[in-house]
Amino acid sequence: PASAPASQPAARPLDPPLGLTSRAATGDWFGLRPALKDLGIETQFFYNNHFLSVLDGGNTTGGGKNSATIDWFLTFDLGKMGLIEDADVLVQARDGWGYSVNPYAGTTRQLDVNDDADGKQDLYIDQLWYRQYFVDHKLAVQVGYLDFQTIVDRNAFANSEDRQFMNTALDNNPLVPTAAITTLGAAVYLQPVEWYTLIVGAGNAQGPTHAAPNPWYQPDFDTTFHGHAWFVGYVENAFSFRIPGPRGPLPGNYRFGLFYDPRPRARFLHAGLAPDRQGDEWAFYTSCDQLLIRENAKDEQGLGVFFRYGYRHQEINRFSDFWSAGLSYTGLFPQRDRDVLGLGFGQLVSSDNFGRRINRDAGEETVYELYYSIQVTPWLAISPDLQYVDNPGANDTLSHAIVGGVRVRMSF
């Protein structure tokens, strides 16, 4: 985020006002969209619709459910607007409805089969932040209402429930406290060289979750400036390399991070001992992605792989270990250069202390997911999706759940 482009892109012809080849379903608004961008104002509107069904196993078999979300992004380049050089602002409004089949699959919240389905949410502001660049874009400071999923624990092939894997465990690391919190906070990006970025961030640890009632912002302001001064902190070292290849460089990103969570939680103690609580937890995570095969030098069609791992302390966390891995192939079939095939695996491991002292049936919960994103037009993608979850709930209550369906994504 703190890096500046090496050169300005060449001017491109305007999109058709409407049509199958335009970048958005509504075209370029008869020239208004590029004119606004030249002035420093850019807008994007996305609609995601999902239909999933529990094909076998789970809590309830059958019962296909529909859910949907809309996201509206507005970005303001304050330099182009003649206000503040090297600064920008982003506003994201969001609405959603439907829980999909998450309640029927029987999984833990960390392995929800549809991470984009958060139930009925009235229109609210999901992100609102200001970013200022310094020292020729080598340093940036970002403050406001932040979604830390877009700041740390990123991944090129497994980081968007809108376009890539649908399962929560293949969107972000469920042990890193980013997935459920969009909160008041700040982040600093330092990129002294092209291949290394240091990210340091902090957000209100008592911010609202995606299950919280609206108004979205009210409880976050109350808890940030009143009561306990609890802030989740992140320190991430990100290394970016481009390995030479016969058809062009192969980009890869390797991120290693620590996070601090101050929130006290009950310790897992033997029966008969007095209850006790513990907070101030430091934990570790990593997220890596690497393009392995590149089909040509013009774009990044080819095969990429990813890996994640996370660890949290066993005394106070239901799950202590998580890892995921998988592959993504863009343009696997001839004449389908923008289609994407993804295959991923993720596993949550119950902490030993929880298993010994709370629930002896606690074990691992594992998900396998396969999707194929068909890019019908530049603004329309249809993605059939199939998931197999072993031991939903991680407590030997359910054997498995097989979930299948389709996701439709449109940009306007």
mmCIF file of C-alpha atoms in Angstrom:
data_model
loop_
_atom_site.group_PDB
_atom_site.id
_atom_site.type_symbol
_atom_site.label_atom_id
_atom_site.label_comp_id
_atom_site.label_asym_id
_atom_site.label_seq_id
_atom_site.Cartn_x
_atom_site.Cartn_y
_atom_site.Cartn_z
ATOM 1 C CA PRO A 1 0.000 0.000 0.000
ATOM 2 C CA ALA A 2 2.897 2.393 0.564
ATOM 3 C CA SER A 3 4.552 1.804 -2.783
ATOM 4 C CA ALA A 4 4.237 4.124 -5.756
ATOM 5 C CA PRO A 5 3.883 2.858 -9.332
ATOM 6 C CA ALA A 6 7.092 2.804 -11.307
ATOM 7 C CA SER A 7 5.429 4.654 -14.175
ATOM 8 C CA GLN A 8 2.031 5.977 -15.120
ATOM 9 C CA PRO A 9 -0.114 3.599 -17.217
ATOM 10 C CA ALA A 10 -0.685 4.498 -20.824
ATOM 11 C CA ALA A 11 -3.992 6.111 -21.677
ATOM 12 C CA ARG A 12 -6.618 3.540 -22.633
ATOM 13 C CA PRO A 13 -9.607 3.949 -24.929
ATOM 14 C CA LEU A 14 -12.899 4.642 -23.248
ATOM 15 C CA ASP A 15 -15.190 1.730 -22.464
ATOM 16 C CA PRO A 16 -18.326 1.390 -24.537
ATOM 17 C CA PRO A 17 -21.226 3.248 -22.904
ATOM 18 C CA LEU A 18 -22.896 -0.129 -22.388
ATOM 19 C CA GLY A 19 -22.102 -3.643 -23.501
ATOM 20 C CA LEU A 20 -20.544 -7.033 -22.853
ATOM 21 C CA THR A 21 -16.970 -5.815 -23.340
ATOM 22 C CA SER A 22 -17.076 -2.878 -20.897
ATOM 23 C CA ARG A 23 -15.336 -3.149 -17.540
ATOM 24 C CA ALA A 24 -18.596 -2.434 -15.710
ATOM 25 C CA ALA A 25 -22.161 -3.400 -16.543
ATOM 26 C CA THR A 26 -23.062 0.286 -16.818
ATOM 27 C CA GLY A 27 -20.098 1.131 -19.038
ATOM 28 C CA ASP A 28 -18.237 4.410 -18.625
ATOM 29 C CA TRP A 29 -21.409 6.475 -18.124
ATOM 30 C CA PHE A 30 -20.937 8.079 -21.555
ATOM 31 C CA GLY A 31 -17.509 9.385 -20.537
ATOM 32 C CA LEU A 32 -18.446 10.580 -17.049
ATOM 33 C CA ARG A 33 -16.641 7.804 -15.185
ATOM 34 C CA PRO A 34 -13.169 8.462 -16.713
ATOM 35 C CA ALA A 35 -13.757 12.200 -16.403
ATOM 36 C CA LEU A 36 -14.392 11.796 -12.665
ATOM 37 C CA LYS A 37 -11.284 9.618 -12.343
ATOM 38 C CA ASP A 38 -9.192 12.336 -13.973
ATOM 39 C CA LEU A 39 -10.537 14.687 -11.311
ATOM 40 C CA GLY A 40 -9.544 12.244 -8.551
ATOM 41 C CA ILE A 41 -12.907 10.562 -7.882
ATOM 42 C CA GLU A 42 -13.397 6.873 -8.591
ATOM 43 C CA THR A 43 -16.420 4.707 -7.818
ATOM 44 C CA GLN A 44 -16.978 0.935 -7.893
ATOM 45 C CA PHE A 45 -20.177 -0.962 -7.136
ATOM 46 C CA PHE A 46 -20.290 -4.750 -6.681
ATOM 47 C CA TYR A 47 -23.185 -7.165 -6.242
ATOM 48 C CA ASN A 48 -22.586 -10.724 -5.014
ATOM 49 C CA ASN A 49 -25.314 -13.344 -4.949
ATOM 50 C CA HIS A 50 -24.797 -16.830 -3.520
ATOM 51 C CA PHE A 51 -26.978 -19.928 -3.603
ATOM 52 C CA LEU A 52 -25.706 -22.882 -1.532
ATOM 53 C CA SER A 53 -27.169 -26.138 -0.300
ATOM 54 C CA VAL A 54 -26.031 -28.798 2.170
ATOM 55 C CA LEU A 55 -25.877 -31.792 -0.177
ATOM 56 C CA ASP A 56 -25.073 -34.338 2.522
ATOM 57 C CA GLY A 57 -24.394 -34.411 6.255
ATOM 58 C CA GLY A 58 -24.275 -31.278 8.372
ATOM 59 C CA ASN A 59 -27.072 -30.314 10.767
ATOM 60 C CA THR A 60 -29.691 -30.226 8.022
ATOM 61 C CA THR A 61 -29.389 -31.763 4.557
ATOM 62 C CA GLY A 62 -30.978 -29.915 1.656
ATOM 63 C CA GLY A 63 -32.669 -26.590 2.114
ATOM 64 C CA GLY A 64 -30.824 -24.473 -0.427
ATOM 65 C CA LYS A 65 -30.498 -20.868 0.715
ATOM 66 C CA ASN A 66 -29.861 -17.616 -1.108
ATOM 67 C CA SER A 67 -27.868 -14.674 0.257
ATOM 68 C CA ALA A 68 -26.381 -11.537 -1.223
ATOM 69 C CA THR A 69 -24.214 -8.507 -0.488
ATOM 70 C CA ILE A 70 -23.602 -5.164 -2.140
ATOM 71 C CA ASP A 71 -20.437 -3.088 -1.774
ATOM 72 C CA TRP A 72 -20.002 0.493 -2.947
ATOM 73 C CA PHE A 73 -16.497 1.975 -2.934
ATOM 74 C CA LEU A 74 -15.689 5.661 -3.351
ATOM 75 C CA THR A 75 -12.042 6.751 -3.499
ATOM 76 C CA PHE A 76 -10.820 10.328 -3.554
ATOM 77 C CA ASP A 77 -7.308 11.220 -4.732
ATOM 78 C CA LEU A 78 -6.873 14.440 -2.788
ATOM 79 C CA GLY A 79 -3.794 15.400 -4.792
ATOM 80 C CA LYS A 80 -5.667 15.266 -8.110
ATOM 81 C CA MET A 81 -8.475 17.191 -6.479
ATOM 82 C CA GLY A 82 -6.042 19.978 -5.586
ATOM 83 C CA LEU A 83 -6.553 19.557 -1.833
ATOM 84 C CA ILE A 84 -3.684 17.595 -0.212
ATOM 85 C CA GLU A 85 -0.737 16.136 -2.092
ATOM 86 C CA ASP A 86 0.008 12.408 -1.723
ATOM 87 C CA ALA A 87 -3.207 11.674 0.179
ATOM 88 C CA ASP A 88 -6.359 9.688 -0.474
ATOM 89 C CA VAL A 89 -9.649 8.799 1.193
ATOM 90 C CA LEU A 90 -11.762 5.653 0.861
ATOM 91 C CA VAL A 91 -15.416 5.178 1.771
ATOM 92 C CA GLN A 92 -17.064 1.761 1.568
ATOM 93 C CA ALA A 93 -20.803 1.308 2.061
ATOM 94 C CA ARG A 94 -22.172 -2.202 2.466
ATOM 95 C CA ASP A 95 -25.488 -3.999 2.706
ATOM 96 C CA GLY A 96 -26.346 -7.673 2.963
ATOM 97 C CA TRP A 97 -29.061 -10.168 3.632
ATOM 98 C CA GLY A 98 -29.262 -13.897 4.311
ATOM 99 C CA TYR A 99 -27.088 -16.305 6.320
ATOM 100 C CA SER A 100 -26.816 -18.753 3.425
ATOM 101 C CA VAL A 101 -26.509 -22.329 4.780
ATOM 102 C CA ASN A 102 -23.989 -21.450 7.484
ATOM 103 C CA PRO A 103 -26.379 -22.495 10.308
ATOM 104 C CA TYR A 104 -27.130 -25.813 8.566
ATOM 105 C CA ALA A 105 -23.607 -27.005 7.795
ATOM 106 C CA GLY A 106 -22.770 -27.438 11.499
ATOM 107 C CA THR A 107 -19.298 -25.893 11.255
ATOM 108 C CA THR A 108 -17.677 -23.592 13.789
ATOM 109 C CA ARG A 109 -17.852 -19.884 13.025
ATOM 110 C CA GLN A 110 -14.215 -19.971 11.889
ATOM 111 C CA LEU A 111 -15.118 -22.417 9.085
ATOM 112 C CA ASP A 112 -18.366 -20.894 7.848
ATOM 113 C CA VAL A 113 -18.963 -22.207 4.345
ATOM 114 C CA ASN A 114 -19.997 -18.740 3.111
ATOM 115 C CA ASP A 115 -17.850 -15.985 4.581
ATOM 116 C CA ASP A 116 -19.751 -13.299 2.676
ATOM 117 C CA ALA A 117 -23.093 -14.114 4.326
ATOM 118 C CA ASP A 118 -23.518 -12.161 7.576
ATOM 119 C CA GLY A 119 -27.306 -12.032 7.726
ATOM 120 C CA LYS A 120 -29.509 -8.989 7.340
ATOM 121 C CA GLN A 121 -27.527 -5.759 7.601
ATOM 122 C CA ASP A 122 -29.003 -2.370 6.859
ATOM 123 C CA LEU A 123 -26.823 -0.132 4.713
ATOM 124 C CA TYR A 124 -23.809 0.935 6.781
ATOM 125 C CA ILE A 125 -20.301 2.336 6.371
ATOM 126 C CA ASP A 126 -17.842 -0.557 6.494
ATOM 127 C CA GLN A 127 -14.659 1.439 5.820
ATOM 128 C CA LEU A 128 -13.889 5.136 6.081
ATOM 129 C CA TRP A 129 -10.247 6.130 6.225
ATOM 130 C CA TYR A 130 -7.653 8.750 5.313
ATOM 131 C CA ARG A 131 -4.152 7.835 4.102
ATOM 132 C CA GLN A 132 -1.160 10.156 3.814
ATOM 133 C CA TYR A 133 2.067 9.285 1.994
ATOM 134 C CA PHE A 134 5.502 10.613 2.907
ATOM 135 C CA VAL A 135 9.115 10.313 1.691
ATOM 136 C CA ASP A 136 8.316 9.555 -1.948
ATOM 137 C CA HIS A 137 5.648 6.990 -0.976
ATOM 138 C CA LYS A 138 8.054 4.980 1.166
ATOM 139 C CA LEU A 139 6.011 5.782 4.276
ATOM 140 C CA ALA A 140 2.237 5.903 4.677
ATOM 141 C CA VAL A 141 -0.094 6.501 7.626
ATOM 142 C CA GLN A 142 -3.706 5.324 7.497
ATOM 143 C CA VAL A 143 -6.326 6.291 10.102
ATOM 144 C CA GLY A 144 -10.067 5.856 10.431
ATOM 145 C CA TYR A 145 -12.543 3.021 10.256
ATOM 146 C CA LEU A 146 -10.267 0.188 9.084
ATOM 147 C CA ASP A 147 -10.887 -3.329 7.839
ATOM 148 C CA PHE A 148 -7.693 -5.073 8.962
ATOM 149 C CA GLN A 149 -8.356 -7.977 6.568
ATOM 150 C CA THR A 150 -7.163 -5.614 3.829
ATOM 151 C CA ILE A 151 -4.057 -4.556 5.785
ATOM 152 C CA VAL A 152 -2.450 -7.683 7.292
ATOM 153 C CA ASP A 153 -2.620 -11.438 6.559
ATOM 154 C CA ARG A 154 -3.178 -10.740 2.876
ATOM 155 C CA ASN A 155 -2.727 -13.350 0.154
ATOM 156 C CA ALA A 156 -2.806 -13.196 -3.634
ATOM 157 C CA PHE A 157 -4.789 -16.425 -4.079
ATOM 158 C CA ALA A 158 -6.880 -16.780 -0.904
ATOM 159 C CA ASN A 159 -8.033 -13.405 0.371
ATOM 160 C CA SER A 160 -11.433 -12.548 -1.125
ATOM 161 C CA GLU A 161 -14.707 -14.343 -0.406
ATOM 162 C CA ASP A 162 -16.181 -12.269 -3.247
ATOM 163 C CA ARG A 163 -13.904 -13.635 -5.979
ATOM 164 C CA GLN A 164 -11.906 -16.576 -4.618
ATOM 165 C CA PHE A 165 -12.668 -19.207 -1.959
ATOM 166 C CA MET A 166 -15.968 -18.844 -0.103
ATOM 167 C CA ASN A 167 -15.047 -20.632 3.132
ATOM 168 C CA THR A 168 -13.958 -18.357 5.980
ATOM 169 C CA ALA A 169 -10.837 -20.432 6.624
ATOM 170 C CA LEU A 170 -9.639 -19.885 3.031
ATOM 171 C CA ASP A 171 -10.305 -16.158 3.060
ATOM 172 C CA ASN A 172 -8.153 -15.207 6.059
ATOM 173 C CA ASN A 173 -6.446 -16.954 8.937
ATOM 174 C CA PRO A 174 -9.272 -17.506 11.464
ATOM 175 C CA LEU A 175 -6.851 -17.323 14.402
ATOM 176 C CA VAL A 176 -5.772 -13.776 13.509
ATOM 177 C CA PRO A 177 -8.292 -11.316 15.015
ATOM 178 C CA THR A 178 -9.083 -9.476 11.786
ATOM 179 C CA ALA A 179 -11.920 -11.349 10.142
ATOM 180 C CA ALA A 180 -14.761 -10.255 12.434
ATOM 181 C CA ILE A 181 -13.670 -6.730 13.232
ATOM 182 C CA THR A 182 -13.906 -3.517 11.247
ATOM 183 C CA THR A 183 -12.946 -0.890 13.769
ATOM 184 C CA LEU A 184 -11.444 2.472 14.555
ATOM 185 C CA GLY A 185 -7.691 2.217 14.258
ATOM 186 C CA ALA A 186 -4.475 3.242 12.567
ATOM 187 C CA ALA A 187 -1.795 1.597 10.447
ATOM 188 C CA VAL A 188 1.705 2.648 9.418
ATOM 189 C CA TYR A 189 3.425 1.246 6.310
ATOM 190 C CA LEU A 190 7.178 1.565 5.845
ATOM 191 C CA GLN A 191 8.730 0.381 2.569
ATOM 192 C CA PRO A 192 12.425 1.335 2.581
ATOM 193 C CA VAL A 193 13.158 -0.962 -0.385
ATOM 194 C CA GLU A 194 10.979 -2.421 -3.111
ATOM 195 C CA TRP A 195 11.024 -5.958 -1.700
ATOM 196 C CA TYR A 196 10.249 -5.265 1.984
ATOM 197 C CA THR A 197 7.319 -3.620 3.805
ATOM 198 C CA LEU A 198 6.856 -3.255 7.552
ATOM 199 C CA ILE A 199 3.253 -2.831 8.698
ATOM 200 C CA VAL A 200 2.367 -1.755 12.234
ATOM 201 C CA GLY A 201 -1.290 -1.325 13.141
ATOM 202 C CA ALA A 202 -3.694 -1.114 16.050
ATOM 203 C CA GLY A 203 -7.484 -1.265 16.285
ATOM 204 C CA ASN A 204 -10.114 -1.095 18.979
ATOM 205 C CA ALA A 205 -10.299 -4.581 20.520
ATOM 206 C CA GLN A 206 -13.923 -4.018 21.552
ATOM 207 C CA GLY A 207 -15.153 -2.917 18.145
ATOM 208 C CA PRO A 208 -18.401 -4.258 16.709
ATOM 209 C CA THR A 209 -18.425 -7.597 14.921
ATOM 210 C CA HIS A 210 -20.330 -8.395 11.747
ATOM 211 C CA ALA A 211 -23.095 -9.847 13.916
ATOM 212 C CA ALA A 212 -23.538 -6.629 15.873
ATOM 213 C CA PRO A 213 -26.731 -4.616 15.460
ATOM 214 C CA ASN A 214 -26.673 -1.299 13.667
ATOM 215 C CA PRO A 215 -25.920 1.581 13.988
ATOM 216 C CA TRP A 216 -22.534 0.085 13.113
ATOM 217 C CA TYR A 217 -20.316 2.902 14.359
ATOM 218 C CA GLN A 218 -21.957 3.750 17.693
ATOM 219 C CA PRO A 219 -20.565 0.939 19.906
ATOM 220 C CA ASP A 220 -17.083 1.400 18.419
ATOM 221 C CA PHE A 221 -16.878 5.067 19.405
ATOM 222 C CA ASP A 222 -18.223 4.242 22.864
ATOM 223 C CA THR A 223 -15.633 1.526 23.530
ATOM 224 C CA THR A 224 -12.677 3.300 21.908
ATOM 225 C CA PHE A 225 -12.901 6.460 23.973
ATOM 226 C CA HIS A 226 -14.514 5.102 27.139
ATOM 227 C CA GLY A 227 -13.878 2.157 29.455
ATOM 228 C CA HIS A 228 -10.939 -0.208 28.917
ATOM 229 C CA ALA A 229 -8.137 0.979 26.628
ATOM 230 C CA TRP A 230 -7.946 -2.343 24.771
ATOM 231 C CA PHE A 231 -6.367 -2.336 21.319
ATOM 232 C CA VAL A 232 -5.438 -5.278 19.106
ATOM 233 C CA GLY A 233 -1.964 -4.695 17.681
ATOM 234 C CA TYR A 234 -0.270 -6.048 14.556
ATOM 235 C CA VAL A 235 3.348 -6.142 13.395
ATOM 236 C CA GLU A 236 3.902 -7.703 9.981
ATOM 237 C CA ASN A 237 7.056 -8.135 7.901
ATOM 238 C CA ALA A 238 6.219 -8.592 4.220
ATOM 239 C CA PHE A 239 8.827 -9.719 1.694
ATOM 240 C CA SER A 240 8.090 -9.566 -2.047
ATOM 241 C CA PHE A 241 10.309 -11.348 -4.561
ATOM 242 C CA ARG A 242 10.215 -11.899 -8.314
ATOM 243 C CA ILE A 243 11.938 -15.128 -9.259
ATOM 244 C CA PRO A 244 13.273 -15.202 -12.854
ATOM 245 C CA GLY A 245 11.304 -17.541 -15.110
ATOM 246 C CA PRO A 246 11.403 -18.574 -18.787
ATOM 247 C CA ARG A 247 8.229 -16.548 -19.569
ATOM 248 C CA GLY A 248 8.742 -13.656 -17.212
ATOM 249 C CA PRO A 249 9.271 -13.103 -13.478
ATOM 250 C CA LEU A 250 7.326 -15.178 -10.948
ATOM 251 C CA PRO A 251 6.069 -12.898 -8.129
ATOM 252 C CA GLY A 252 5.821 -14.173 -4.573
ATOM 253 C CA ASN A 253 4.945 -12.666 -1.203
ATOM 254 C CA TYR A 254 6.035 -13.952 2.212
ATOM 255 C CA ARG A 255 4.465 -12.363 5.295
ATOM 256 C CA PHE A 256 5.416 -13.059 8.911
ATOM 257 C CA GLY A 257 3.489 -11.352 11.652
ATOM 258 C CA LEU A 258 2.804 -11.046 15.351
ATOM 259 C CA PHE A 259 -0.404 -9.796 16.888
ATOM 260 C CA TYR A 260 -1.315 -8.714 20.390
ATOM 261 C CA ASP A 261 -4.773 -9.332 21.846
ATOM 262 C CA PRO A 262 -5.393 -7.789 25.283
ATOM 263 C CA ARG A 263 -8.901 -9.152 25.834
ATOM 264 C CA PRO A 264 -9.130 -11.390 28.936
ATOM 265 C CA ARG A 265 -10.618 -14.845 28.382
ATOM 266 C CA ALA A 266 -11.338 -17.718 30.732
ATOM 267 C CA ARG A 267 -8.472 -20.148 31.208
ATOM 268 C CA PHE A 268 -9.109 -23.847 30.632
ATOM 269 C CA LEU A 269 -8.647 -25.324 34.139
ATOM 270 C CA HIS A 270 -9.241 -28.713 35.705
ATOM 271 C CA ALA A 271 -12.582 -29.208 37.394
ATOM 272 C CA GLY A 272 -12.669 -27.884 40.936
ATOM 273 C CA LEU A 273 -10.190 -25.063 40.428
ATOM 274 C CA ALA A 274 -11.305 -21.472 40.887
ATOM 275 C CA PRO A 275 -12.146 -19.690 37.627
ATOM 276 C CA ASP A 276 -9.355 -17.549 36.234
ATOM 277 C CA ARG A 277 -8.962 -15.187 33.274
ATOM 278 C CA GLN A 278 -5.956 -14.301 31.166
ATOM 279 C CA GLY A 279 -5.292 -11.662 28.512
ATOM 280 C CA ASP A 280 -2.333 -9.815 26.989
ATOM 281 C CA GLU A 281 -1.710 -12.539 24.418
ATOM 282 C CA TRP A 282 1.006 -12.436 21.747
ATOM 283 C CA ALA A 283 0.650 -14.889 18.869
ATOM 284 C CA PHE A 284 2.192 -15.662 15.467
ATOM 285 C CA TYR A 285 0.999 -16.071 11.872
ATOM 286 C CA THR A 286 2.381 -16.348 8.354
ATOM 287 C CA SER A 287 0.823 -16.016 4.899
ATOM 288 C CA CYS A 288 2.697 -16.860 1.690
ATOM 289 C CA ASP A 289 1.845 -16.947 -1.998
ATOM 290 C CA GLN A 290 4.010 -17.752 -4.995
ATOM 291 C CA LEU A 291 3.400 -17.961 -8.738
ATOM 292 C CA LEU A 292 5.091 -21.180 -9.928
ATOM 293 C CA ILE A 293 4.216 -21.406 -13.625
ATOM 294 C CA ARG A 294 3.673 -18.465 -15.966
ATOM 295 C CA GLU A 295 2.154 -19.118 -19.376
ATOM 296 C CA ASN A 296 3.352 -15.937 -21.091
ATOM 297 C CA ALA A 297 5.055 -12.602 -20.521
ATOM 298 C CA LYS A 298 1.945 -10.477 -21.204
ATOM 299 C CA ASP A 299 -0.014 -11.343 -18.059
ATOM 300 C CA GLU A 300 0.120 -13.640 -15.047
ATOM 301 C CA GLN A 301 -1.791 -16.604 -16.376
ATOM 302 C CA GLY A 302 -0.486 -19.717 -14.717
ATOM 303 C CA LEU A 303 -0.262 -21.726 -11.535
ATOM 304 C CA GLY A 304 0.148 -20.204 -8.087
ATOM 305 C CA VAL A 305 0.263 -21.752 -4.624
ATOM 306 C CA PHE A 306 -0.434 -20.409 -1.135
ATOM 307 C CA PHE A 307 0.178 -21.381 2.489
ATOM 308 C CA ARG A 308 -0.942 -20.002 5.851
ATOM 309 C CA TYR A 309 -0.219 -20.898 9.450
ATOM 310 C CA GLY A 310 -1.254 -19.434 12.783
ATOM 311 C CA TYR A 311 -0.727 -20.226 16.451
ATOM 312 C CA ARG A 312 -2.491 -19.029 19.615
ATOM 313 C CA HIS A 313 -1.924 -19.940 23.255
ATOM 314 C CA GLN A 314 -3.567 -23.151 24.404
ATOM 315 C CA GLU A 315 -4.542 -21.900 27.864
ATOM 316 C CA ILE A 316 -7.307 -19.575 26.666
ATOM 317 C CA ASN A 317 -8.121 -20.440 23.038
ATOM 318 C CA ARG A 318 -10.506 -23.119 21.815
ATOM 319 C CA PHE A 319 -8.284 -23.571 18.737
ATOM 320 C CA SER A 320 -4.509 -23.257 19.015
ATOM 321 C CA ASP A 321 -3.285 -24.077 15.487
ATOM 322 C CA PHE A 322 -4.471 -23.416 11.961
ATOM 323 C CA TRP A 323 -2.974 -24.070 8.568
ATOM 324 C CA SER A 324 -4.198 -23.883 5.014
ATOM 325 C CA ALA A 325 -2.698 -24.518 1.601
ATOM 326 C CA GLY A 326 -3.851 -24.689 -1.973
ATOM 327 C CA LEU A 327 -3.394 -23.721 -5.561
ATOM 328 C CA SER A 328 -4.907 -21.325 -8.042
ATOM 329 C CA TYR A 329 -4.664 -21.559 -11.816
ATOM 330 C CA THR A 330 -5.630 -18.620 -14.010
ATOM 331 C CA GLY A 331 -6.339 -19.433 -17.667
ATOM 332 C CA LEU A 332 -6.133 -23.205 -17.374
ATOM 333 C CA PHE A 333 -8.175 -23.856 -20.507
ATOM 334 C CA PRO A 334 -7.505 -22.395 -23.986
ATOM 335 C CA GLN A 335 -9.542 -19.304 -24.839
ATOM 336 C CA ARG A 336 -10.523 -18.951 -21.150
ATOM 337 C CA ASP A 337 -7.638 -16.716 -20.094
ATOM 338 C CA ARG A 338 -9.430 -14.999 -17.186
ATOM 339 C CA ASP A 339 -11.121 -18.028 -15.655
ATOM 340 C CA VAL A 340 -9.699 -19.189 -12.316
ATOM 341 C CA LEU A 341 -9.599 -22.676 -10.830
ATOM 342 C CA GLY A 342 -8.986 -22.863 -7.082
ATOM 343 C CA LEU A 343 -8.411 -25.851 -4.815
ATOM 344 C CA GLY A 344 -7.770 -25.316 -1.114
ATOM 345 C CA PHE A 345 -7.453 -27.101 2.218
ATOM 346 C CA GLY A 346 -7.703 -25.682 5.728
ATOM 347 C CA GLN A 347 -7.626 -27.202 9.216
ATOM 348 C CA LEU A 348 -8.380 -25.892 12.700
ATOM 349 C CA VAL A 349 -6.795 -27.823 15.568
ATOM 350 C CA SER A 350 -8.278 -27.801 19.071
ATOM 351 C CA SER A 351 -5.880 -26.817 21.822
ATOM 352 C CA ASP A 352 -4.601 -29.638 24.023
ATOM 353 C CA ASN A 353 -5.747 -27.865 27.186
ATOM 354 C CA PHE A 354 -9.280 -27.471 25.885
ATOM 355 C CA GLY A 355 -9.364 -31.134 24.893
ATOM 356 C CA ARG A 356 -8.044 -32.406 28.224
ATOM 357 C CA ARG A 357 -9.960 -30.102 30.553
ATOM 358 C CA ILE A 358 -13.160 -29.027 28.778
ATOM 359 C CA ASN A 359 -14.175 -31.436 26.014
ATOM 360 C CA ARG A 360 -12.381 -34.730 25.432
ATOM 361 C CA ASP A 361 -14.150 -35.088 22.070
ATOM 362 C CA ALA A 362 -12.530 -31.917 20.734
ATOM 363 C CA GLY A 363 -10.381 -32.494 17.672
ATOM 364 C CA GLU A 364 -9.663 -31.096 14.226
ATOM 365 C CA GLU A 365 -12.097 -29.533 11.804
ATOM 366 C CA THR A 366 -11.014 -29.707 8.183
ATOM 367 C CA VAL A 367 -12.346 -28.139 4.995
ATOM 368 C CA TYR A 368 -11.610 -28.864 1.337
ATOM 369 C CA GLU A 369 -12.920 -26.429 -1.264
ATOM 370 C CA LEU A 370 -12.965 -26.429 -5.064
ATOM 371 C CA TYR A 371 -14.242 -23.534 -7.159
ATOM 372 C CA TYR A 372 -14.107 -22.495 -10.792
ATOM 373 C CA SER A 373 -14.678 -18.823 -11.588
ATOM 374 C CA ILE A 374 -16.047 -18.340 -15.111
ATOM 375 C CA GLN A 375 -15.418 -14.791 -16.356
ATOM 376 C CA VAL A 376 -18.450 -14.430 -18.615
ATOM 377 C CA THR A 377 -17.777 -10.733 -19.295
ATOM 378 C CA PRO A 378 -15.336 -8.287 -17.661
ATOM 379 C CA TRP A 379 -18.145 -7.340 -15.237
ATOM 380 C CA LEU A 380 -19.777 -10.753 -14.665
ATOM 381 C CA ALA A 381 -18.251 -13.859 -13.055
ATOM 382 C CA ILE A 382 -20.106 -17.086 -12.203
ATOM 383 C CA SER A 383 -18.393 -19.478 -9.791
ATOM 384 C CA PRO A 384 -19.624 -23.024 -9.069
ATOM 385 C CA ASP A 385 -18.329 -24.071 -5.643
ATOM 386 C CA LEU A 386 -18.025 -27.393 -3.784
ATOM 387 C CA GLN A 387 -16.893 -27.903 -0.185
ATOM 388 C CA TYR A 388 -16.308 -30.930 2.007
ATOM 389 C CA VAL A 389 -16.012 -30.358 5.753
ATOM 390 C CA ASP A 390 -14.723 -33.181 7.929
ATOM 391 C CA ASN A 391 -15.845 -33.235 11.582
ATOM 392 C CA PRO A 392 -17.969 -30.041 11.530
ATOM 393 C CA GLY A 393 -17.855 -28.369 14.923
ATOM 394 C CA ALA A 394 -14.594 -30.169 15.796
ATOM 395 C CA ASN A 395 -16.262 -32.242 18.520
ATOM 396 C CA ASP A 396 -17.169 -35.563 16.839
ATOM 397 C CA THR A 397 -20.879 -34.698 16.870
ATOM 398 C CA LEU A 398 -21.159 -34.591 13.070
ATOM 399 C CA SER A 399 -19.241 -36.742 10.630
ATOM 400 C CA HIS A 400 -19.122 -34.418 7.655
ATOM 401 C CA ALA A 401 -20.904 -31.833 5.544
ATOM 402 C CA ILE A 402 -20.891 -31.536 1.764
ATOM 403 C CA VAL A 403 -21.939 -28.118 0.507
ATOM 404 C CA GLY A 404 -22.363 -27.037 -3.091
ATOM 405 C CA GLY A 405 -23.707 -24.076 -4.972
ATOM 406 C CA VAL A 406 -22.922 -21.104 -7.152
ATOM 407 C CA ARG A 407 -21.847 -17.485 -6.682
ATOM 408 C CA VAL A 408 -22.595 -14.656 -9.114
ATOM 409 C CA ARG A 409 -20.532 -11.447 -8.984
ATOM 410 C CA MET A 410 -21.370 -8.322 -10.958
ATOM 411 C CA SER A 411 -19.670 -4.927 -11.106
ATOM 412 C CA PHE A 412 -21.535 -1.803 -12.135
#
